[in-house]
Tab-separated table of C-alpha atoms and ligand atoms in Angstrom:
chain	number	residue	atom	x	y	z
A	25	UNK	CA	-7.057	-14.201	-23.496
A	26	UNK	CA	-8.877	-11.157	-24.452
A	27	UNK	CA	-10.124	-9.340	-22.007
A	28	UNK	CA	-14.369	-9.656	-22.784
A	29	UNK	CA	-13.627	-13.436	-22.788
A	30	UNK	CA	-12.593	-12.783	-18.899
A	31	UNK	CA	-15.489	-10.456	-17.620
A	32	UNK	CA	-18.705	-9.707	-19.993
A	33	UNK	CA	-21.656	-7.812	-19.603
A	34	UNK	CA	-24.620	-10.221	-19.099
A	35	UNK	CA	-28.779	-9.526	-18.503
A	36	UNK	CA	-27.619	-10.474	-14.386
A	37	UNK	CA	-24.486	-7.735	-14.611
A	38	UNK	CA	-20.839	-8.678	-15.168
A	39	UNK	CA	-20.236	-11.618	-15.714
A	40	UNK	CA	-16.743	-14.389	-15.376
A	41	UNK	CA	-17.111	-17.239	-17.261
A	42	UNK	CA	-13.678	-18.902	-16.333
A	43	UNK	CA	-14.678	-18.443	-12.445
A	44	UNK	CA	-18.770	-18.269	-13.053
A	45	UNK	CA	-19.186	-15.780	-11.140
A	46	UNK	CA	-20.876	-12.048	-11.520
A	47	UNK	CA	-20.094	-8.737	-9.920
A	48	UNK	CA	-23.027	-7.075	-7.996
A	49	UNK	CA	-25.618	-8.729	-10.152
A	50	UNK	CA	-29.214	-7.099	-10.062
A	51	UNK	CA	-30.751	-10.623	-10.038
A	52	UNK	CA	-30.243	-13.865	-8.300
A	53	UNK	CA	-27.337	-15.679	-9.099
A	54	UNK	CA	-25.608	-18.626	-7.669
A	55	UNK	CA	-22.066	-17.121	-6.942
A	56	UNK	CA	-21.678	-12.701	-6.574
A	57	UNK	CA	-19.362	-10.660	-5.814
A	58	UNK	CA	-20.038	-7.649	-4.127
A	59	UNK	CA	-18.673	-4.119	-4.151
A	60	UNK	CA	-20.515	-2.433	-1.605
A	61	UNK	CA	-23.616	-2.184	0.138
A	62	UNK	CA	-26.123	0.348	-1.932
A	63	UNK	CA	-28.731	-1.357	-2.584
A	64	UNK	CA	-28.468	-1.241	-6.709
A	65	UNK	CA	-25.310	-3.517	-6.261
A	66	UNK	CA	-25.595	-5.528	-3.173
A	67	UNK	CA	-29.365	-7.317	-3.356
A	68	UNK	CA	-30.641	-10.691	-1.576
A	69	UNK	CA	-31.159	-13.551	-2.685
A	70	UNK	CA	-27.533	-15.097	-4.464
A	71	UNK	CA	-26.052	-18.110	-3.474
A	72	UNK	CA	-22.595	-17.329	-2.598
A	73	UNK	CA	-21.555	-13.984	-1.644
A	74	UNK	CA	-17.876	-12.546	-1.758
A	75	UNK	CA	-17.187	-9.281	-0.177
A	76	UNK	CA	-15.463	-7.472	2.590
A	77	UNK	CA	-16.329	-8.293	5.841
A	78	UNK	CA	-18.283	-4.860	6.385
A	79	UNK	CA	-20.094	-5.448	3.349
A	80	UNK	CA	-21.596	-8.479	4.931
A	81	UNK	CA	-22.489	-6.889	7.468
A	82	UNK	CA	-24.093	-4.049	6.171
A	83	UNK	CA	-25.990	-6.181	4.014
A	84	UNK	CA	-27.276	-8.728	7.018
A	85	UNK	CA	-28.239	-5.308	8.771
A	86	UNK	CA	-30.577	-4.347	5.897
A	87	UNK	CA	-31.592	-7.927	4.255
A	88	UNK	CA	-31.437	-9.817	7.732
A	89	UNK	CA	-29.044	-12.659	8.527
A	90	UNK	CA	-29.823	-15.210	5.795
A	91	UNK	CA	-29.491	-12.890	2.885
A	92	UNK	CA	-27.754	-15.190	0.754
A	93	UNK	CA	-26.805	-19.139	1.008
A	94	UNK	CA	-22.688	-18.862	2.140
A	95	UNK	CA	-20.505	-15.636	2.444
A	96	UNK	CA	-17.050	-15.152	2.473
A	97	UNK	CA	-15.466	-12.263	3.981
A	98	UNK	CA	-12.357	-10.899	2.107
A	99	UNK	CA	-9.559	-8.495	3.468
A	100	UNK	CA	-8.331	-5.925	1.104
A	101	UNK	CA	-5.336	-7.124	-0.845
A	102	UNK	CA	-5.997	-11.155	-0.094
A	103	UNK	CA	-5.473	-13.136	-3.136
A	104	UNK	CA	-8.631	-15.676	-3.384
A	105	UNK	CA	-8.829	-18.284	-6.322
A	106	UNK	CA	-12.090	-18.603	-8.152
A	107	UNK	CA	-11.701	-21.460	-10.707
A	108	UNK	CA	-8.192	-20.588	-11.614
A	109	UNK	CA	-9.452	-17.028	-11.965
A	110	UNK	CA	-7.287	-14.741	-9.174
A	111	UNK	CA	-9.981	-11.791	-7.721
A	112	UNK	CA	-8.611	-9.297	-5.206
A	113	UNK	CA	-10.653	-7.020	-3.282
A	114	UNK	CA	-9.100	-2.896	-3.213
A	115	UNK	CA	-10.455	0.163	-0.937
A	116	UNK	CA	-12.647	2.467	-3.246
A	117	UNK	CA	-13.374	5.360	-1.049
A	118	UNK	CA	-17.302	5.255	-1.861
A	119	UNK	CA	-18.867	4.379	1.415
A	120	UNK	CA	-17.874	2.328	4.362
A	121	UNK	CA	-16.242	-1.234	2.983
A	122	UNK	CA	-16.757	-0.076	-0.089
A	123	UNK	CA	-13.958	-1.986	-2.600
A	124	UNK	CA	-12.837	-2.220	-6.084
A	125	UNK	CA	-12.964	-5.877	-7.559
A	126	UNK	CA	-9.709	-7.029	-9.320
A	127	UNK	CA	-9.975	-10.235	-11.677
A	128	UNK	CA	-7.439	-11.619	-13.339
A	129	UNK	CA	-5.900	-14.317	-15.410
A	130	UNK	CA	-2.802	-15.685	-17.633
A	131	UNK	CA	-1.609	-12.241	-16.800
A	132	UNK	CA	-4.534	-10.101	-17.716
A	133	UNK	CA	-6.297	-7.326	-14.811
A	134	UNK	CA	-9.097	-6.070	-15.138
A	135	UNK	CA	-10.480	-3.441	-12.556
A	136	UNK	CA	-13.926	-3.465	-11.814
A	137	UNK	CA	-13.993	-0.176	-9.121
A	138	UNK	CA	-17.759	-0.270	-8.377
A	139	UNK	CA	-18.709	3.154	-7.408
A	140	UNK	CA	-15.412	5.049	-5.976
A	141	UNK	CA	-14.083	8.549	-4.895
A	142	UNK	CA	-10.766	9.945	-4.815
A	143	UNK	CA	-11.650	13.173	-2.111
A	144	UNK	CA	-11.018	12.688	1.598
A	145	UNK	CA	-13.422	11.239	3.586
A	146	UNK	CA	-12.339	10.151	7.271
A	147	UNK	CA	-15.752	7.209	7.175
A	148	UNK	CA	-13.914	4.749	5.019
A	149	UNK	CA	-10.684	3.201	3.558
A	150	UNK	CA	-9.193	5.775	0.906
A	151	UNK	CA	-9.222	4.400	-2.713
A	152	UNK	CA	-6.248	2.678	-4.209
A	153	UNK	CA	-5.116	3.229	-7.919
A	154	UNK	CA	-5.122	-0.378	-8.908
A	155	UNK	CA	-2.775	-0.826	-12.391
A	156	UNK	CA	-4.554	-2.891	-14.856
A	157	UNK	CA	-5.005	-3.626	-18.676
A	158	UNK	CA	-8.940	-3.153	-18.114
A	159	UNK	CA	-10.453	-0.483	-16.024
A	160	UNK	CA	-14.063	-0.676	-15.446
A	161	UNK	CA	-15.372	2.671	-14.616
A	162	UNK	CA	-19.061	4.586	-13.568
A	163	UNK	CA	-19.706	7.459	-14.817
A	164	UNK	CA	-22.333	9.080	-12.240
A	165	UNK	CA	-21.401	12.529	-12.817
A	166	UNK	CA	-19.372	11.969	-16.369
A	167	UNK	CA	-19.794	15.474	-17.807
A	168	UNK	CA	-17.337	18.116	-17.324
A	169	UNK	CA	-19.790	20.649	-15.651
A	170	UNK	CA	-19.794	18.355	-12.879
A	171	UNK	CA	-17.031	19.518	-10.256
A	172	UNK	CA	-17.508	18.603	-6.622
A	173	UNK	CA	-16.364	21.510	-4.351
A	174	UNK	CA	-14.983	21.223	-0.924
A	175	UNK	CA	-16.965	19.419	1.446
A	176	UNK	CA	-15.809	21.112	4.551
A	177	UNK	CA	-16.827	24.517	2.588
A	178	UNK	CA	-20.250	23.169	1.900
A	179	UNK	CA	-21.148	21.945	5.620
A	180	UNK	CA	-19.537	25.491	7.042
A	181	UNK	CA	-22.702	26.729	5.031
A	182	UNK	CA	-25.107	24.500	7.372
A	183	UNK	CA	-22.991	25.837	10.670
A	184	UNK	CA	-23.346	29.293	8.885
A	185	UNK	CA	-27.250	28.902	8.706
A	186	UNK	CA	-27.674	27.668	12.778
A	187	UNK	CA	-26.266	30.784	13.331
A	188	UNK	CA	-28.386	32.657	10.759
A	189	UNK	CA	-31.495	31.178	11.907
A	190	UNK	CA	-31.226	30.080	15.482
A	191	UNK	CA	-35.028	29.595	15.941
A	192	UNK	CA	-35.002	26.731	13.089
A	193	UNK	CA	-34.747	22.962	13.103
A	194	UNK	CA	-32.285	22.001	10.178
A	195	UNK	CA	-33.496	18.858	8.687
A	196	UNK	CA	-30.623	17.522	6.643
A	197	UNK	CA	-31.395	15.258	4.288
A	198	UNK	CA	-28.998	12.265	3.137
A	199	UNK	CA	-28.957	8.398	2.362
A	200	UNK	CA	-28.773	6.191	4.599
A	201	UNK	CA	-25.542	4.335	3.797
A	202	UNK	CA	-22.733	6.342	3.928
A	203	UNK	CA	-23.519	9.681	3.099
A	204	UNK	CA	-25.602	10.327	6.472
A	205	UNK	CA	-22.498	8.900	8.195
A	206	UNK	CA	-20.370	11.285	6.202
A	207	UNK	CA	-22.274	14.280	7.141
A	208	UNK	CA	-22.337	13.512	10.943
A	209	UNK	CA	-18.434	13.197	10.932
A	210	UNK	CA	-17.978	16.134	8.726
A	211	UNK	CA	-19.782	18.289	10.934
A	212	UNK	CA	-17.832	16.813	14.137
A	213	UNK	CA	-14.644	17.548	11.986
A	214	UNK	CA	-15.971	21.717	11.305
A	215	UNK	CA	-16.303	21.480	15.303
A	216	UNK	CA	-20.289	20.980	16.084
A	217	UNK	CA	-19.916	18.994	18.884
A	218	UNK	CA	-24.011	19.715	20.406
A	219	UNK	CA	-26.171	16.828	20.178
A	220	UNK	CA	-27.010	15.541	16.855
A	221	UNK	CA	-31.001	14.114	15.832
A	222	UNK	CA	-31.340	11.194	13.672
A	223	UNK	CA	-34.277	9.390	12.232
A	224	UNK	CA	-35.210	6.110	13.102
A	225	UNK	CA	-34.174	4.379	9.594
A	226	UNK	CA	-30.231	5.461	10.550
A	227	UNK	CA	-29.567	3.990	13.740
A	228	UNK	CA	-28.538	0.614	13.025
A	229	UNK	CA	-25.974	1.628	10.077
A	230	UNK	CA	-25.005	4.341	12.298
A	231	UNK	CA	-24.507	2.402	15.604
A	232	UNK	CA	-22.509	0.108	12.668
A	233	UNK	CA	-20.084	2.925	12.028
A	234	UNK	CA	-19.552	3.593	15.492
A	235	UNK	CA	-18.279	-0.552	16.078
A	236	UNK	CA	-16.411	0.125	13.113
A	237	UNK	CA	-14.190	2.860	15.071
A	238	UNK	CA	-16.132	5.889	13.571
A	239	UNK	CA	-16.652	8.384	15.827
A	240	UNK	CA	-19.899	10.159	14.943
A	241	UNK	CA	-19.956	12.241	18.466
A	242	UNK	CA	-23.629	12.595	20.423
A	243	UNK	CA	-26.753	10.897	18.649
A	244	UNK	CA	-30.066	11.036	19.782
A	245	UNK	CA	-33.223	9.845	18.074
A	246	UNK	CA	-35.182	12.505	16.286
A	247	UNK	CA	-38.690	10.377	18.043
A	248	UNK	CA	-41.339	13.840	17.504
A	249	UNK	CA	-44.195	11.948	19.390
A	250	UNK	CA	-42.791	11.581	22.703
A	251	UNK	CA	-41.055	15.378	22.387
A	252	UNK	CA	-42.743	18.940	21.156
A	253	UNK	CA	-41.084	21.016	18.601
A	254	UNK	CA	-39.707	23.319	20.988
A	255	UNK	CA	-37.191	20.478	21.606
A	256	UNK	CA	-35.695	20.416	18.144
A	257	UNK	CA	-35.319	24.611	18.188
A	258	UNK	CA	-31.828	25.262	16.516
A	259	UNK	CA	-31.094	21.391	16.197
A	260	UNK	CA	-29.520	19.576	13.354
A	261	UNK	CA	-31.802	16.412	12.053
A	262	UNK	CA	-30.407	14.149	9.693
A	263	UNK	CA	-32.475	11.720	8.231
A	264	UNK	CA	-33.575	10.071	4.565
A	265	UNK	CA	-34.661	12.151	2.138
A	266	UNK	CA	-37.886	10.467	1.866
A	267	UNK	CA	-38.577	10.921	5.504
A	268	UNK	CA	-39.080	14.870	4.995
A	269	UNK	CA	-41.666	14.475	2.216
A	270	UNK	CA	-44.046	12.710	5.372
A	271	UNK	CA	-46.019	13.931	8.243
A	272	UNK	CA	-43.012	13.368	10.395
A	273	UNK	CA	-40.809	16.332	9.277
A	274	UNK	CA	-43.917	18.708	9.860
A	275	UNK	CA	-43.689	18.509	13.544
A	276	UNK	CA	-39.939	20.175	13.437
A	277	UNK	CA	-40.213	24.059	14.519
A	278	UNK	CA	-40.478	26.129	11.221
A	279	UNK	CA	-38.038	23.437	9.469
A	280	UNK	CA	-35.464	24.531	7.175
A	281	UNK	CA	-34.983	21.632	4.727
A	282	UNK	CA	-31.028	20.857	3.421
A	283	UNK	CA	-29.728	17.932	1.413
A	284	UNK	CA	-26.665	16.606	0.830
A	285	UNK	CA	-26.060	14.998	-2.355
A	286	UNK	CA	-23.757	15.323	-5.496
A	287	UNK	CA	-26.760	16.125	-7.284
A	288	UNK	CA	-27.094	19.589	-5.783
A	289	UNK	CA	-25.010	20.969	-8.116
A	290	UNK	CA	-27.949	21.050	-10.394
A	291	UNK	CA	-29.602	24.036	-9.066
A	292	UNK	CA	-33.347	22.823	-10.836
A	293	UNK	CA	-32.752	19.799	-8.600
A	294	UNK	CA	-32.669	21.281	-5.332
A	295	UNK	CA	-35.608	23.598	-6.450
A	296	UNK	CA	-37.940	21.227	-7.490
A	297	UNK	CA	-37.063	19.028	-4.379
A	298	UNK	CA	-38.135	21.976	-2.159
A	299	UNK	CA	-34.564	22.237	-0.312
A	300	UNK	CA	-33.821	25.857	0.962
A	301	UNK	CA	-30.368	24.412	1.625
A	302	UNK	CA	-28.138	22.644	-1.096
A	303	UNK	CA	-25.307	20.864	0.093
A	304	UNK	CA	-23.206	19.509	-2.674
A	305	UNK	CA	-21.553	16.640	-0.845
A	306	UNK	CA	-20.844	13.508	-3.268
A	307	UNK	CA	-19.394	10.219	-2.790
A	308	UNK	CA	-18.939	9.616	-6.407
A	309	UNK	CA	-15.760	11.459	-8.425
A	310	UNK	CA	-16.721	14.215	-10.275
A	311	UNK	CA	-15.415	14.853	-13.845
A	312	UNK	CA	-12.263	15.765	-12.891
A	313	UNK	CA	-11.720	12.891	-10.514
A	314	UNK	CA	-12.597	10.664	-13.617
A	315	UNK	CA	-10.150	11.836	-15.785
A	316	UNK	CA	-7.309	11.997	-13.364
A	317	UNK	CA	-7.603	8.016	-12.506
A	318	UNK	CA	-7.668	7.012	-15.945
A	319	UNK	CA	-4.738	9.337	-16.480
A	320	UNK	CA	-3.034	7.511	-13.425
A	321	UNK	CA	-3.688	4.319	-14.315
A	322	UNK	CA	-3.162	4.499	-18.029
A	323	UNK	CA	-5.406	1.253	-19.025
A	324	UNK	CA	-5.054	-0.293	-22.555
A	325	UNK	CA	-8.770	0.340	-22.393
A	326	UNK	CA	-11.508	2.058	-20.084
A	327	UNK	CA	-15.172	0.013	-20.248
A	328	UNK	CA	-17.834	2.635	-18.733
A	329	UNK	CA	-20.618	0.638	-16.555
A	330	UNK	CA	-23.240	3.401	-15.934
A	331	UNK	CA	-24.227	7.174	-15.577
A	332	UNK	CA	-23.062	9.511	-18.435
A	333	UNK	CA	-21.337	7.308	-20.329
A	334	UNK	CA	-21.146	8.931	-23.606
A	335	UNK	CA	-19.064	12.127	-22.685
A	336	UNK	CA	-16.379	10.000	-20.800
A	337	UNK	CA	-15.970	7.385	-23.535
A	338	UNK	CA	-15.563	9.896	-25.833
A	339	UNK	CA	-12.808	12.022	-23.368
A	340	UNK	CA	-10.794	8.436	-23.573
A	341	UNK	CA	-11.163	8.255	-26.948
A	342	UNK	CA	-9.571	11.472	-27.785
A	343	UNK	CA	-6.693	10.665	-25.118
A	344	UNK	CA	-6.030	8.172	-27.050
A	345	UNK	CA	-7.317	5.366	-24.791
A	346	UNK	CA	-10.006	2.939	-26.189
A	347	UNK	CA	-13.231	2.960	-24.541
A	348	UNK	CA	-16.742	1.750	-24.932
A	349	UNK	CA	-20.046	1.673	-22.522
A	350	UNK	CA	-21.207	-1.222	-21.160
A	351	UNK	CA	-24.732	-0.013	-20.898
A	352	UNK	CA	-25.414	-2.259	-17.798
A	353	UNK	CA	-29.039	-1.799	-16.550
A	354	UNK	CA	-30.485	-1.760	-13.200
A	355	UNK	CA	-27.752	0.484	-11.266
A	356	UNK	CA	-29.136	4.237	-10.392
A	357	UNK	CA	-27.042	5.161	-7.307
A	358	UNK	CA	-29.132	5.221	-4.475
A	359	UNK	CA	-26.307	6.792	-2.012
A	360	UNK	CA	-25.574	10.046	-3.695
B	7	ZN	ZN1	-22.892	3.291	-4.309
């Protein structure tokens, strides 16, 4: 079997003809399987849904309960037969539940890893080198200037600014699935253990983490009608990104705006977004990241789903292992 005859890119996303099924398609479909909960790969609406069981629940906390027709909840490593095509669900280190998609058949793998990360992070299951003939990649940050630094190193900057500025609310911005989480737990690793504010919109997935075993220390909702500025003096906020562009983020004493993302790196980014405060704190790999798992895994050949796809299929090729983009449509990474 070749390998394109097992998985294929379709219009709907990735697509199994032997078990007709698709991987986090970005329309309806009658049977998906999901690799975690950002929105551009987990949507409403399919029939059947296959993921882990904190998938599911993510995505009943943000679609409601009847999000899809049937779900199945699978553990990490469980072998599940799908019309005599074997898929196997593997920790990918992106964001709580977050997993890699194995499918295989008559002794071919391929590796579909969803979004994934390789650097510590305490909020979910560390990501698993998977060996396989195929290895489906992104390619978020797939150019070489793109090197995440040290994300303890890049929160001691926030602690450094409360002390800086102890007058000042810092309104930390970061998405709501996983990366809000991370920063909470971060900071309660660097050893802020005060009270922490969070917006409305994070409460739920938060209160999640927590039943998940998460510690994320003292929360409090950041609720500026019933309390005056003076309340939030010093404070850390964290809350969407889209939250501080509104009326509510004006009420915070003379707010100092930060934001955690990967895409911080790119200084023009953080300027044009207003944000006194970069912090460059990714749940994607960066460049380096990249390279190293398809150097551990050693595929017979590396299909690139989305981001910069160009620069990394062209790194394989001169390794020596065959690539090509997939140019899926419809994923732009809402958690980074
Ligand atoms: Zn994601």
């Amino acid at each position: 079997m070749k390998p394109d005859q097992l998985l294929k890119p379709a219009p709907a996303g990735l697509y199994c003809p032997a078990g007709d099924f698709y991987i986090d398609p970005v329309r309806p479909v009658a049977r998906a399987l999901i690799t975690h909960g950002h929105s551009d790969h987990a949507r409403a609406g399919h029939g059947a849904v296959l993921a882990t069981r904190e998938t599911l629940d993510i995505m009943a906390i943000r679609y409601g309960e009847d999000f899809c027709g049937t779900m199945q909840a699978a553990a990490f490593g469980e072998r599940i037969d799908l019309g005599g095509v074997t898929v196997s669900l593997h920790p990918a280190g992106h964001v709580l539940g977050s997993a890699q998609i194995a499918v295989e058949k008559d002794g071919l793998r391929i590796v579909a890893s969803g979004d994934y990360k390789r650097g510590a992070d305490p909020t979910c299951a560390p990501y698993e080198p998977v060996p396989c003939d195929v290895f489906i990649t992104e390619a978020t940050f797939g150019l070489p200037v793109f090197h995440h630094p040290d994300p303890k190193a890049e929160m001691g900057k926030l602690l450094t600014s409360l002390r800086q500025f102890p007058e000042r609310s810092h309104l930390v911005g970061a998405y709501s699935l996983g990366k809000s989480q991370r920063v909470l737990r971060l900071l309660r690793d660097c050893g802020y253990d005060a009270p922490i504010y969070i917006h409305g919109s994070l409460a739920r997935l938060c209160d999640y983490y927590v039943s998940r075993g998460i510690d994320l220390g003292d929360l409090r909702p950041a609720t500026t009608e019933k309390s005056s500025p003076a309340d939030f003096r010093g404070a850390v906020v964290v809350g969407p990104p889209s939250a501080f562009a509104d009326r509510w983020a004006r009420r915070f004493n003379e707010p100092l705006i930060a934001f955690a993302s990967g895409w911080m790196m790119v200084r023009q980014r953080a300027k044009q977004g207003g944000v006194e405060l970069p912090l460059v704190i990714s749940d994607h790999c960066d460049w380096p990241e990249l390279t190293e798992t398809i150097r551990d895994l050693a595929p017979q050949e590396v299909w690139v789903t989305h981001g910069r796809e160009e620069a990394l299929v062209r790194w394989c090729e001169l390794s020596g292992v065959p690539a090509r983009p997939l140019h899926l449509v419809g994923y732009e990474d809402e958690g980074d």
